[in-house]
PDB file of C-alpha atoms in Angstrom:
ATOM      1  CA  UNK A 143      98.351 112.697 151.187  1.00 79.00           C
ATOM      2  CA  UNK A 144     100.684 114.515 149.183  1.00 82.00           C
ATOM      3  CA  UNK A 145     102.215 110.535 148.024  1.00 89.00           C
ATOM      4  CA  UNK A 146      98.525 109.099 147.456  1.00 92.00           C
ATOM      5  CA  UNK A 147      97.710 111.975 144.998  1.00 93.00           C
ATOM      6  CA  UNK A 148     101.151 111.068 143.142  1.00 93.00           C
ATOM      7  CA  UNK A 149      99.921 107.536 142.970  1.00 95.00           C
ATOM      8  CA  UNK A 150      96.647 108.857 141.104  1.00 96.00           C
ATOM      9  CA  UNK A 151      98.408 110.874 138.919  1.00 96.00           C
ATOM     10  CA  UNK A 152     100.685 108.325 137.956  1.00 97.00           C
ATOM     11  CA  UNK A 153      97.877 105.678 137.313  1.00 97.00           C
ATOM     12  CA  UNK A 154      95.759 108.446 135.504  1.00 97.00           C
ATOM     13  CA  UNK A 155      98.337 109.088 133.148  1.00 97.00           C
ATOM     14  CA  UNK A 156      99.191 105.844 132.424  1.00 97.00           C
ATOM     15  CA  UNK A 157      95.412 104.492 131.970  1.00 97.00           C
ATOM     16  CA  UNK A 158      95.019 107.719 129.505  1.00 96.00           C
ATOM     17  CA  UNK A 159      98.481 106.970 127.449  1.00 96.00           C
ATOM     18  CA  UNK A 160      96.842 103.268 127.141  1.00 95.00           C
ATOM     19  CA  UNK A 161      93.486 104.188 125.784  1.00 93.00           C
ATOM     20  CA  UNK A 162      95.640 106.820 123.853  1.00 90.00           C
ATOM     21  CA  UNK A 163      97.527 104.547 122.327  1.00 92.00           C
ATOM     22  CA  UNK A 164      94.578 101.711 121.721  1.00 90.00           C
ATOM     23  CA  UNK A 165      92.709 104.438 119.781  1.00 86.00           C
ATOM     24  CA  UNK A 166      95.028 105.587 117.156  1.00 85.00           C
ATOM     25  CA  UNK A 167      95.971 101.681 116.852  1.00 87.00           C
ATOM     26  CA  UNK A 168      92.539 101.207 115.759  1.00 90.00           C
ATOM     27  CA  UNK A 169      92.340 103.839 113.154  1.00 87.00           C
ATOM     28  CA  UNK A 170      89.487 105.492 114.659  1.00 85.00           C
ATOM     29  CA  UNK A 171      91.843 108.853 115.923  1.00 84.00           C
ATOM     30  CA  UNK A 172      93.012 109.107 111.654  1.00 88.00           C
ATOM     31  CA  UNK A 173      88.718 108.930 111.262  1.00 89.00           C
ATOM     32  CA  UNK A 174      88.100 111.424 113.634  1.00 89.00           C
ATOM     33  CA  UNK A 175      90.592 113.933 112.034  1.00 90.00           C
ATOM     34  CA  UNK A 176      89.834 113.590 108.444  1.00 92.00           C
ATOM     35  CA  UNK A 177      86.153 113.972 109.511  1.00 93.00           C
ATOM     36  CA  UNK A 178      87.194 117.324 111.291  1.00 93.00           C
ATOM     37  CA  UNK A 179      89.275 118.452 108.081  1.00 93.00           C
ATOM     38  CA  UNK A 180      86.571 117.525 105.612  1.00 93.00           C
ATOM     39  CA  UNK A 181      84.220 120.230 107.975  1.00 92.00           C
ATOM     40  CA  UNK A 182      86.357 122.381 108.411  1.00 90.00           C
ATOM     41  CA  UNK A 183      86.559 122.766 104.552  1.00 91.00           C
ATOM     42  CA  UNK A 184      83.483 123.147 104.156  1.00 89.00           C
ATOM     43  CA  UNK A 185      82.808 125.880 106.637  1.00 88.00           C
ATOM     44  CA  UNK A 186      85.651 127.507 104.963  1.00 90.00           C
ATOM     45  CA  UNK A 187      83.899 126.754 101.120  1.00 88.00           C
ATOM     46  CA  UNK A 188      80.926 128.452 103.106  1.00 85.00           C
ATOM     47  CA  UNK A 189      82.760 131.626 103.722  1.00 85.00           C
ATOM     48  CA  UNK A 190      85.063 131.927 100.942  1.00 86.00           C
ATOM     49  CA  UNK A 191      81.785 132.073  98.569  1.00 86.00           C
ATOM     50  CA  UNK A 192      79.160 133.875 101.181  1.00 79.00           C
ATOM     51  CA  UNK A 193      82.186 136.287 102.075  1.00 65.00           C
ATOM     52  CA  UNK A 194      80.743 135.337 105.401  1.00 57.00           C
ATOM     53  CA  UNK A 195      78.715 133.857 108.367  1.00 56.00           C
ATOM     54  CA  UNK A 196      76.186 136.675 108.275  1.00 56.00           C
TER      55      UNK A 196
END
């Protein structure tokens, strides 16, 4: 039991370092993040003017 489960481990972490690895090759993970930094901007604008969420 103890080998089958390091079998699964192994193949899970090599099936998610592949589809890692295809994303940021696709430029879809550099998307994602400037999409993220352009809200989180924003919510900070928000604040900084509102001097809160309130």
């Amino acid at each position: 039991m103890k080998h089958r489960d390091g079998i699964v481990a192994s193949l899970a972490f090599t099936l998610s370092v592949t589809l890692m690895a295809g994303l940021v090759g696709t430029g879809a993970y550099a998307h994602a993040a400037g999409a993220e930094a352009a809200g989180y901007q924003a919510l900070f604008h928000v604040v900084a003017t509102k001097g809160g969420l309130s």
